[in-house]
Short mmCIF file of C-alpha atoms and ligand atoms in Angstrom, two decimals:
data_model
loop_
_atom_site.label_atom_id
_atom_site.label_comp_id
_atom_site.label_asym_id
_atom_site.label_seq_id
_atom_site.Cartn_x
_atom_site.Cartn_y
_atom_site.Cartn_z
CA MET A 1 9.35 30.92 -12.96
CA GLY A 2 9.35 28.97 -9.73
CA LYS A 3 10.18 25.11 -8.46
CA LEU A 4 7.61 22.92 -9.97
CA GLU A 5 6.25 21.07 -6.69
CA PRO A 6 3.70 18.10 -7.06
CA LEU A 7 0.35 18.73 -5.85
CA PRO A 8 -0.19 18.86 -2.54
CA GLY A 9 -0.91 15.77 -1.22
CA THR A 10 0.89 14.20 -3.20
CA SER A 11 4.44 13.03 -3.62
CA ASP A 12 7.43 12.31 -5.78
CA LEU A 13 8.89 8.86 -4.95
CA TRP A 14 12.88 8.69 -5.65
CA HIS A 15 15.52 6.08 -5.47
CA PRO A 16 16.67 4.30 -2.88
CA GLU A 17 12.83 4.99 -1.16
CA ALA A 18 11.39 3.65 -4.26
CA ALA A 19 13.39 0.41 -3.91
CA GLU A 20 12.39 0.23 -0.56
CA TRP A 21 8.78 0.42 -1.50
CA VAL A 22 8.89 -2.22 -4.12
CA ARG A 23 10.40 -4.33 -1.05
CA LEU A 24 7.43 -3.79 0.88
CA GLU A 25 5.47 -4.89 -2.04
CA ASN A 26 7.22 -7.96 -2.85
CA THR A 27 7.05 -8.94 1.09
CA ALA A 28 3.24 -8.19 0.46
CA ARG A 29 3.35 -10.72 -2.54
CA ARG A 30 5.32 -13.44 -0.38
CA VAL A 31 3.37 -13.80 3.05
CA MET A 32 0.14 -13.23 1.16
CA GLY A 33 1.01 -15.81 -0.87
CA LEU A 34 1.45 -18.15 1.53
CA TYR A 35 -1.93 -17.71 2.52
CA GLY A 36 -3.05 -18.44 -1.33
CA TYR A 37 -3.80 -14.75 -2.23
CA ALA A 38 -2.89 -14.27 -5.94
CA GLU A 39 -2.54 -10.06 -7.45
CA LEU A 40 -5.33 -9.00 -9.18
CA ARG A 41 -4.74 -5.62 -10.95
CA THR A 42 -7.69 -3.46 -11.40
CA PRO A 43 -8.16 -0.05 -13.26
CA ILE A 44 -7.62 3.52 -11.15
CA ILE A 45 -10.35 5.16 -12.94
CA GLU A 46 -13.42 3.16 -12.50
CA ARG A 47 -17.57 4.62 -13.42
CA THR A 48 -18.49 6.40 -10.53
CA ASP A 49 -21.17 3.90 -9.55
CA VAL A 50 -19.06 1.19 -8.56
CA PHE A 51 -17.98 3.24 -5.64
CA VAL A 52 -20.98 4.68 -4.68
CA ARG A 53 -22.89 1.17 -4.75
CA GLY A 54 -20.11 -0.40 -3.19
CA ILE A 55 -18.79 1.95 -0.32
CA GLY A 56 -22.35 3.35 0.09
CA SER A 57 -23.73 7.02 -0.75
CA ASP A 58 -23.66 8.07 2.73
CA THR A 59 -19.98 7.70 3.72
CA GLU A 60 -17.82 10.81 4.05
CA VAL A 61 -15.59 9.11 1.24
CA VAL A 62 -17.89 9.23 -1.59
CA GLN A 63 -19.59 12.23 0.20
CA LYS A 64 -16.65 14.22 0.34
CA GLU A 65 -13.18 12.61 -0.78
CA MET A 66 -13.79 11.27 -4.13
CA TYR A 67 -11.97 12.77 -7.04
CA THR A 68 -15.07 12.61 -9.53
CA PHE A 69 -15.53 13.77 -13.01
CA THR A 70 -17.72 14.25 -16.10
CA ASP A 71 -15.15 12.89 -18.83
CA ARG A 72 -15.73 13.94 -22.56
CA GLY A 73 -18.34 10.81 -23.33
CA ASP A 74 -20.23 12.48 -20.63
CA ARG A 75 -19.48 9.36 -18.34
CA SER A 76 -19.44 10.27 -14.27
CA LEU A 77 -15.99 8.63 -13.49
CA THR A 78 -13.90 8.30 -10.15
CA LEU A 79 -10.48 7.93 -9.56
CA ARG A 80 -10.62 4.77 -7.00
CA PRO A 81 -10.74 5.97 -3.42
CA GLU A 82 -9.99 2.28 -2.37
CA GLY A 83 -9.44 -0.73 -3.52
CA THR A 84 -12.19 -3.13 -2.53
CA ALA A 85 -15.16 -1.86 -4.57
CA GLY A 86 -13.06 -2.50 -7.66
CA VAL A 87 -12.42 -5.91 -6.56
CA MET A 88 -15.62 -6.39 -6.14
CA ARG A 89 -16.38 -5.16 -9.44
CA ALA A 90 -14.22 -7.51 -11.12
CA ILE A 91 -15.28 -10.25 -9.47
CA ALA A 92 -18.36 -10.11 -10.74
CA ASN A 93 -17.76 -9.75 -13.80
CA GLN A 94 -16.13 -13.13 -13.90
CA GLY A 95 -18.63 -14.59 -11.50
CA VAL A 96 -18.04 -16.61 -8.29
CA GLY A 97 -19.98 -19.69 -8.08
CA GLU A 98 -21.52 -21.19 -4.82
CA GLY A 99 -18.95 -22.28 -2.07
CA GLU A 100 -16.44 -20.96 -4.34
CA GLU A 101 -13.99 -18.57 -2.98
CA LYS A 102 -11.49 -16.15 -5.00
CA ARG A 103 -8.43 -14.72 -2.80
CA VAL A 104 -6.92 -11.55 -4.42
CA PHE A 105 -4.14 -9.25 -3.50
CA TYR A 106 -3.62 -5.56 -4.47
CA CYS A 107 -1.46 -2.63 -4.42
CA GLY A 108 -1.56 0.54 -5.66
CA PRO A 109 -2.62 4.21 -5.50
CA MET A 110 -5.46 5.12 -4.11
CA PHE A 111 -7.00 8.96 -4.43
CA ARG A 112 -9.40 10.98 -2.08
CA GLY A 113 -9.66 14.79 -1.47
CA GLU A 114 -8.94 14.97 2.29
CA ARG A 115 -6.90 17.77 4.11
CA PRO A 116 -3.06 16.91 3.77
CA ALA A 117 -1.38 16.03 6.99
CA ALA A 118 1.74 14.03 8.00
CA GLY A 119 0.50 10.35 7.10
CA ARG A 120 -2.60 11.58 5.15
CA LYS A 121 -2.46 12.34 1.54
CA ARG A 122 -4.57 12.53 -1.34
CA GLN A 123 -2.60 10.39 -3.80
CA PHE A 124 -2.04 7.67 -1.18
CA HIS A 125 -0.85 3.66 -1.82
CA GLN A 126 -2.47 0.74 -0.24
CA ILE A 127 -2.10 -2.81 -0.37
CA GLY A 128 -4.76 -4.77 0.16
CA VAL A 129 -6.38 -8.49 0.57
CA GLU A 130 -9.92 -9.89 -0.42
CA ALA A 131 -11.26 -13.51 0.57
CA VAL A 132 -14.43 -13.05 -1.16
CA GLY A 133 -17.32 -15.85 -1.44
CA LYS A 134 -16.88 -17.41 2.24
CA LEU A 135 -18.58 -16.64 5.76
CA THR A 136 -16.59 -18.11 8.53
CA PRO A 137 -15.25 -16.85 11.83
CA LEU A 138 -11.99 -18.71 11.38
CA LEU A 139 -11.58 -16.68 7.53
CA ASP A 140 -11.85 -13.35 9.46
CA ALA A 141 -9.05 -14.51 12.19
CA GLU A 142 -7.18 -15.92 9.50
CA SER A 143 -6.90 -12.67 7.72
CA MET A 144 -5.93 -10.61 10.99
CA VAL A 145 -3.45 -13.26 11.54
CA MET A 146 -2.19 -12.66 7.96
CA LEU A 147 -1.85 -8.78 8.92
CA PHE A 148 0.46 -9.81 11.47
CA ASP A 149 2.23 -11.93 9.70
CA TYR A 150 3.14 -8.97 7.21
CA LEU A 151 3.98 -6.44 9.54
CA ARG A 152 6.25 -8.65 11.07
CA ALA A 153 8.22 -9.65 7.96
CA VAL A 154 8.31 -5.44 7.42
CA GLY A 155 10.01 -4.89 10.92
CA ILE A 156 6.93 -3.44 12.57
CA ASP A 157 5.89 -4.48 16.02
CA ASP A 158 4.80 -1.83 18.18
CA PHE A 159 1.22 -1.86 16.59
CA ARG A 160 -2.33 -2.73 18.49
CA LEU A 161 -4.99 -4.62 16.98
CA LEU A 162 -8.51 -2.64 17.42
CA LEU A 163 -11.66 -5.39 16.90
CA ASN A 164 -15.19 -4.48 16.95
CA SER A 165 -18.14 -6.36 15.62
CA ARG A 166 -21.05 -4.34 13.70
CA GLY A 167 -23.48 -7.05 13.17
CA THR A 168 -25.70 -7.67 10.36
CA ARG A 169 -27.81 -5.71 8.25
CA GLU A 170 -30.95 -7.37 10.21
CA ASP A 171 -28.96 -6.26 13.74
CA ARG A 172 -28.27 -2.69 12.47
CA GLN A 173 -32.38 -1.99 12.68
CA ASP A 174 -32.71 -2.28 16.24
CA ALA A 175 -29.45 -1.00 17.10
CA SER A 176 -30.00 2.59 15.31
CA ARG A 177 -33.27 2.76 17.30
CA THR A 178 -31.27 2.52 20.69
CA LEU A 179 -28.15 4.67 19.13
CA GLN A 180 -30.70 7.76 18.31
CA GLU A 181 -31.93 7.55 21.35
CA HIS A 182 -28.87 7.57 22.99
CA PHE A 183 -27.57 10.63 20.50
CA ARG A 184 -30.93 12.48 20.62
CA PRO A 185 -30.10 14.48 24.11
CA HIS A 186 -26.68 15.62 22.55
CA VAL A 187 -27.99 17.55 18.90
CA GLU A 188 -27.39 20.79 20.34
CA GLU A 189 -23.47 19.70 21.11
CA MET A 190 -23.16 17.58 17.61
CA CYS A 191 -21.27 19.33 14.60
CA GLU A 192 -23.67 19.92 11.84
CA ASP A 193 -23.03 16.47 9.51
CA CYS A 194 -23.74 14.16 12.99
CA ARG A 195 -27.00 16.14 13.24
CA ARG A 196 -27.84 15.01 10.10
CA ARG A 197 -26.84 11.65 10.16
CA LEU A 198 -29.12 11.24 13.35
CA ASP A 199 -31.92 10.07 11.16
CA SER A 200 -30.05 9.23 8.15
CA ASN A 201 -27.60 6.76 9.08
CA VAL A 202 -26.96 7.18 12.95
CA TRP A 203 -24.12 4.67 12.42
CA ARG A 204 -21.57 7.43 11.00
CA ILE A 205 -22.13 9.43 14.04
CA LEU A 206 -19.69 6.72 15.81
CA ASP A 207 -17.11 7.50 13.16
CA CYS A 208 -16.91 11.06 13.10
CA LYS A 209 -13.44 12.66 14.13
CA VAL A 210 -14.83 16.65 15.39
CA GLU A 211 -13.75 16.42 18.79
CA ALA A 212 -17.23 18.10 20.37
CA CYS A 213 -18.67 14.66 18.67
CA ARG A 214 -15.75 12.19 20.55
CA GLY A 215 -17.26 12.93 23.96
CA PHE A 216 -20.60 11.62 23.67
CA VAL A 217 -19.83 8.74 21.41
CA ALA A 218 -17.24 7.93 24.22
CA GLN A 219 -20.53 7.18 26.84
CA ALA A 220 -22.79 5.27 23.90
CA PRO A 221 -23.67 1.45 24.48
CA PRO A 222 -21.00 -0.94 23.32
CA ILE A 223 -22.45 -1.67 19.94
CA VAL A 224 -21.65 -5.41 20.30
CA ASP A 225 -24.43 -5.34 23.36
CA LEU A 226 -26.76 -4.33 20.82
CA LEU A 227 -26.54 -6.88 18.41
CA SER A 228 -28.59 -10.32 17.95
CA GLU A 229 -27.59 -13.66 19.54
CA THR A 230 -26.03 -15.03 16.22
CA SER A 231 -24.24 -11.87 15.96
CA ARG A 232 -22.52 -12.01 19.10
CA ALA A 233 -21.65 -15.61 18.79
CA TYR A 234 -20.24 -15.04 15.33
CA PHE A 235 -17.78 -12.18 17.23
CA GLY A 236 -16.60 -14.46 19.85
CA GLN A 237 -15.62 -17.67 17.57
CA VAL A 238 -13.51 -14.88 15.93
CA GLN A 239 -12.07 -14.11 19.17
CA ARG A 240 -11.33 -17.51 20.47
CA ALA A 241 -9.71 -18.10 16.89
CA LEU A 242 -7.56 -15.13 17.70
CA ASP A 243 -6.90 -16.64 20.89
CA ALA A 244 -6.02 -20.01 19.30
CA PHE A 245 -3.52 -18.63 16.92
CA GLY A 246 -2.09 -16.47 20.02
CA ILE A 247 -2.77 -12.90 18.35
CA ALA A 248 -3.11 -10.12 20.89
CA TYR A 249 -5.79 -7.56 20.30
CA GLU A 250 -8.24 -4.91 22.12
CA VAL A 251 -12.15 -4.82 21.82
CA ALA A 252 -13.13 -1.43 21.00
CA PRO A 253 -16.62 -1.04 21.39
CA HIS A 254 -17.90 2.09 19.30
CA LEU A 255 -15.36 1.14 16.38
CA VAL A 256 -17.27 0.54 13.58
CA ARG A 257 -15.03 1.86 10.25
CA GLY A 258 -15.97 4.77 7.44
CA LEU A 259 -17.19 2.29 4.95
CA ASP A 260 -20.56 1.09 4.62
CA TYR A 261 -19.98 -2.19 3.25
CA TYR A 262 -19.33 -3.82 6.74
CA GLU A 263 -21.15 -6.63 8.63
CA HIS A 264 -19.96 -8.52 11.52
CA THR A 265 -16.24 -7.78 12.11
CA VAL A 266 -14.41 -4.81 11.71
CA PHE A 267 -10.53 -4.18 12.48
CA GLU A 268 -8.07 -1.71 12.60
CA VAL A 269 -4.28 -1.94 13.31
CA VAL A 270 -2.60 1.32 15.32
CA SER A 271 0.82 2.27 15.56
CA ASP A 272 2.78 3.33 18.49
CA SER A 273 5.40 4.58 16.84
CA PRO A 274 6.26 8.42 17.69
CA HIS A 275 6.68 8.77 13.92
CA LEU A 276 3.04 8.76 13.37
CA GLY A 277 1.45 11.48 14.97
CA ALA A 278 -2.43 11.61 15.10
CA GLN A 279 -2.78 9.25 11.84
CA ASN A 280 -1.71 6.03 13.32
CA ALA A 281 -4.11 3.43 11.58
CA LEU A 282 -1.64 1.55 10.20
CA ALA A 283 -4.26 -0.66 8.55
CA GLY A 284 -8.10 -1.15 8.55
CA GLY A 285 -10.47 -3.81 7.25
CA GLY A 286 -13.19 -6.36 8.11
CA ARG A 287 -16.15 -8.63 7.23
CA TYR A 288 -18.81 -7.31 4.69
CA LEU A 289 -21.79 -8.05 2.28
CA ILE A 290 -21.44 -6.68 -1.24
CA GLU A 291 -24.15 -6.78 -3.49
CA LEU A 292 -22.70 -7.84 -6.74
CA PRO A 293 -24.73 -7.00 -10.12
CA GLY A 294 -25.73 -10.52 -11.61
CA SER A 295 -25.41 -12.40 -8.36
CA ARG A 296 -28.74 -13.67 -6.66
CA LYS A 297 -27.93 -12.63 -3.52
CA PRO A 298 -25.08 -10.24 -1.68
CA ILE A 299 -21.48 -12.07 -1.64
CA PRO A 300 -19.54 -11.87 1.34
CA GLY A 301 -16.12 -11.44 1.68
CA VAL A 302 -13.38 -10.21 4.30
CA GLY A 303 -9.96 -8.18 3.61
CA PHE A 304 -7.76 -5.39 4.55
CA ALA A 305 -5.65 -2.76 3.16
CA LEU A 306 -2.26 -1.42 4.68
CA GLY A 307 -1.17 2.21 4.00
CA MET A 308 2.10 2.50 2.45
CA GLU A 309 3.35 5.49 3.45
CA ARG A 310 1.73 4.95 7.06
CA LEU A 311 3.99 1.83 6.64
CA MET A 312 7.38 3.85 6.07
CA MET A 313 6.60 5.98 8.48
CA ALA A 314 6.36 3.44 11.44
CA ARG A 315 9.80 1.92 10.04
CA HIS A 316 11.13 5.51 10.10
CA ARG A 317 14.37 4.63 7.77
CA PRO A 318 16.25 7.86 7.93
CA ARG A 319 15.89 9.84 4.44
CA GLN A 320 18.58 9.25 2.15
CA GLU A 321 19.63 11.98 -0.57
CA SER A 322 18.56 10.53 -4.09
CA PRO A 323 21.88 9.96 -6.33
CA GLY A 324 19.11 10.23 -9.13
CA HIS A 325 20.09 6.96 -10.37
CA GLY A 326 20.10 3.06 -9.48
CA PRO A 327 23.12 1.59 -7.68
CA VAL A 328 26.16 1.31 -10.28
CA ASP A 329 28.86 -1.14 -10.14
CA VAL A 330 31.29 0.00 -12.71
CA PHE A 331 31.58 3.37 -14.72
CA ILE A 332 33.56 3.21 -17.72
CA ALA A 333 35.36 6.14 -18.69
CA ILE A 334 36.17 6.78 -22.05
CA LEU A 335 39.89 8.48 -23.60
CA GLY A 336 39.64 9.62 -27.12
CA ASP A 337 36.87 9.09 -29.80
CA GLN A 338 38.29 5.54 -31.33
CA ALA A 339 37.45 4.36 -27.39
CA GLU A 340 33.82 5.06 -27.85
CA VAL A 341 32.69 1.22 -29.36
CA CYS A 342 34.91 -0.57 -27.44
CA ALA A 343 33.47 0.58 -24.21
CA LEU A 344 30.15 0.83 -25.52
CA GLN A 345 30.62 -2.88 -26.34
CA LEU A 346 32.20 -3.65 -22.92
CA SER A 347 29.06 -1.90 -21.02
CA ARG A 348 26.49 -4.65 -23.24
CA GLU A 349 28.73 -7.51 -22.16
CA LEU A 350 29.04 -6.58 -18.52
CA ARG A 351 25.37 -6.08 -18.22
CA ALA A 352 24.68 -9.61 -20.03
CA ARG A 353 26.46 -10.97 -16.70
CA GLN A 354 24.22 -8.58 -14.26
CA VAL A 355 26.62 -5.74 -13.79
CA ARG A 356 25.10 -2.35 -13.17
CA VAL A 357 27.35 -0.12 -15.73
CA LEU A 358 26.85 3.63 -16.17
CA CYS A 359 29.27 4.57 -19.32
CA GLU A 360 30.44 7.67 -20.12
CA THR A 361 28.10 9.37 -22.93
CA GLU A 362 29.62 13.11 -23.32
CA GLY A 363 33.69 12.73 -23.76
CA ARG A 364 34.74 14.59 -20.97
CA SER A 365 37.80 15.50 -19.57
CA ILE A 366 39.26 12.14 -17.98
CA LYS A 367 39.14 14.41 -14.17
CA ALA A 368 35.35 15.18 -14.88
CA GLN A 369 34.82 11.45 -15.69
CA MET A 370 36.77 10.15 -12.37
CA ARG A 371 34.63 12.66 -10.15
CA THR A 372 31.47 11.06 -11.50
CA ALA A 373 32.94 7.27 -11.35
CA ASP A 374 33.97 8.83 -7.49
CA LYS A 375 30.05 10.20 -7.32
CA CYS A 376 27.81 7.31 -8.77
CA GLY A 377 29.15 4.94 -5.83
CA ALA A 378 30.61 2.64 -8.45
CA GLU A 379 33.39 -0.04 -7.00
CA LEU A 380 35.37 -0.31 -10.20
CA ALA A 381 36.25 1.97 -12.82
CA VAL A 382 37.11 0.91 -16.20
CA ILE A 383 39.35 2.98 -18.30
CA VAL A 384 39.10 2.35 -22.03
CA GLY A 385 41.32 4.78 -23.74
CA GLY A 386 43.75 4.97 -27.08
CA GLU A 387 46.81 3.36 -25.82
CA GLU A 388 45.36 0.66 -24.03
CA LEU A 389 43.43 -0.29 -26.88
CA ALA A 390 46.43 -0.76 -29.16
CA ALA A 391 47.61 -2.84 -26.43
CA GLY A 392 44.49 -4.80 -26.06
CA GLN A 393 44.14 -4.03 -22.79
CA VAL A 394 41.88 -2.09 -20.71
CA THR A 395 42.13 -0.55 -17.12
CA VAL A 396 40.52 -1.34 -13.89
CA LYS A 397 40.79 1.11 -11.37
CA TYR A 398 39.41 0.19 -7.54
CA MET A 399 37.91 2.81 -6.52
CA ARG A 400 37.90 1.77 -2.40
CA GLU A 401 41.74 0.99 -2.58
CA SER A 402 44.02 3.19 -4.28
CA ARG A 403 45.22 0.67 -7.03
CA GLN A 404 44.38 -0.18 -10.32
CA GLU A 405 45.59 -3.06 -12.96
CA GLN A 406 45.79 -4.03 -16.57
CA ILE A 407 43.63 -6.30 -18.06
CA ASP A 408 43.07 -8.03 -21.48
CA ARG A 409 40.38 -6.78 -23.78
CA GLU A 410 39.10 -10.03 -24.72
CA HIS A 411 38.51 -11.17 -21.03
CA ALA A 412 37.80 -8.01 -19.59
CA ALA A 413 33.80 -8.52 -19.48
CA PRO A 414 33.96 -11.99 -17.47
CA SER A 415 37.19 -11.27 -15.10
CA ILE A 416 35.10 -7.72 -13.97
CA ALA A 417 31.56 -10.25 -13.43
CA ALA A 418 33.97 -12.83 -11.31
CA THR A 419 35.89 -10.28 -9.76
CA LEU A 420 32.23 -8.61 -8.67
CA GLY A 421 31.10 -12.20 -7.80
CA ARG A 422 28.54 -12.32 -11.08
CA LYS A 423 27.32 -14.63 -12.94
CA GLU A 424 25.78 -14.88 -16.60
CA ASP A 425 22.00 -13.47 -17.14
CA PRO A 426 20.40 -16.38 -15.75
CA GLU A 427 17.29 -15.44 -17.42
CA GLY A 428 18.80 -14.46 -20.93
CA MET A 429 18.02 -11.24 -21.71
CA TYR A 430 20.59 -10.37 -23.88
P1 HAM B 501 -9.46 2.17 5.36
O1 HAM B 501 -9.62 2.72 6.22
O2 HAM B 501 -9.91 3.67 4.45
O3 HAM B 501 -9.80 1.41 4.67
O4 HAM B 501 -7.79 2.57 4.45
C1 HAM B 501 -6.77 1.43 4.76
C2 HAM B 501 -5.43 2.14 5.49
O5 HAM B 501 -5.04 2.69 3.99
C3 HAM B 501 -5.71 3.38 6.17
O6 HAM B 501 -5.86 2.35 7.52
C4 HAM B 501 -4.94 4.26 5.83
O7 HAM B 501 -3.05 3.63 6.43
C5 HAM B 501 -4.62 4.38 4.71
N1 HAM B 501 -5.00 5.32 4.07
C6 HAM B 501 -6.09 5.78 4.22
N2 HAM B 501 -6.22 7.25 3.58
C7 HAM B 501 -5.60 7.59 3.69
C8 HAM B 501 -4.83 8.80 2.95
N3 HAM B 501 -5.67 9.67 2.50
N4 HAM B 501 -3.63 9.12 3.32
C9 HAM B 501 -2.48 7.76 3.44
N5 HAM B 501 -3.30 6.82 4.10
C10 HAM B 501 -4.28 6.53 3.83
C11 HAM B 501 -10.00 0.76 3.11
O8 HAM B 501 -9.63 1.30 2.38
C12 HAM B 501 -10.52 -0.55 2.86
N6 HAM B 501 -10.99 -0.79 1.29
C13 HAM B 501 -10.02 -1.69 3.59
C14 HAM B 501 -10.59 -3.37 3.43
C15 HAM B 501 -10.43 -3.94 2.01
N7 HAM B 501 -11.46 -3.30 4.13
C16 HAM B 501 -12.05 -4.40 3.88
N8 HAM B 501 -11.15 -5.29 2.62
#
């Protein structure tokens, strides 16, 4: 049988890379916590309707990329392709009072059936935030400032913030007509999808990735010019707030983003790192308006999501070979059956003092055990054998120096923990 690789567009994540991911997530918890965001974990699987209604039935994600299936109860279910729709479903379930605000942070896997490429996966992972309930330009700006703070905190600084506005639903009715007039003469050059979009949802043409369509899209009027006075003023306030925060941005006149819920501000952070290639969007977000079941009117929110795979690529830490286990401080070698119980007890005493221990479990030759002690990266090897035990002692071998010593079994755990600079488990797990 050949090797069992993970499915295309998915991957296994081993230590030490997995530990790096946890650090990325924890940094997000800390930075976003400074802005009052609290973690929300929504299910990975939802009713299909949550995404169709939330993201928009005319979007690429809903039409072509969702992993949707019918379960045994004949329900249509979908693996979440993004986080916002599920978060809004959860918030609707709780209710948001008039003038109330909810600030949530989330992270985890998302699924889109896209053609896999460098930085484009079918199972990818996002860190995201949503501030739901208020409509103010300052909140949009603060969301982007927080994104900057996070990127800097994880050591990324070669990126650009692209900014635009899509105005409101009302603005888009008039603006759509202008865009249709601009695009109609190019109908022959258009990809098949854009021909359909011309009448059904002309805004999606602005987001088309097909090379042939990029040319006439670039010639389209800047979206902001097509918006109402009020929406342009809102956009101006967002820009002034960003200026006040000292955040640099570029207005991207045709940026509309691929999800239909956006209103007013939209933004993307693109990386200039040579390690990213074509998939250079590290994060995307914006302000939105989503109709929640049970609420009298649509609820506004603003947020963004970062792609963790792309964050890892932008940071470009050289890939390390995985040892197949976590970091180890001590390897306990066992000489003879009688030493087994003592070795197991010692391993627990050490772990209770926060020492990371691997203990021999097979009764192999001492040579094989010392080879493992060496390979696992332990600082100390403790040899527990019949002779030492008779003398009430164990042998401690310093793996990075060529010396060893005998210590009393009775004081072995505190003495080894002290050598390694560890203290008793503060949370009393043992
Ligand atoms: P999005 O732009 O679709 O927005 O995704 C956000 C980020 O997720 C992208 O910038 C990218 O880094 C990453 N990403 C997306 N698709 C893939 C993929 N196939 N492989 C690897 N990484 C990917 C959203 O998902 C919105 N929910 C963001 C948002 C939150 N807007 C408001 N609130």
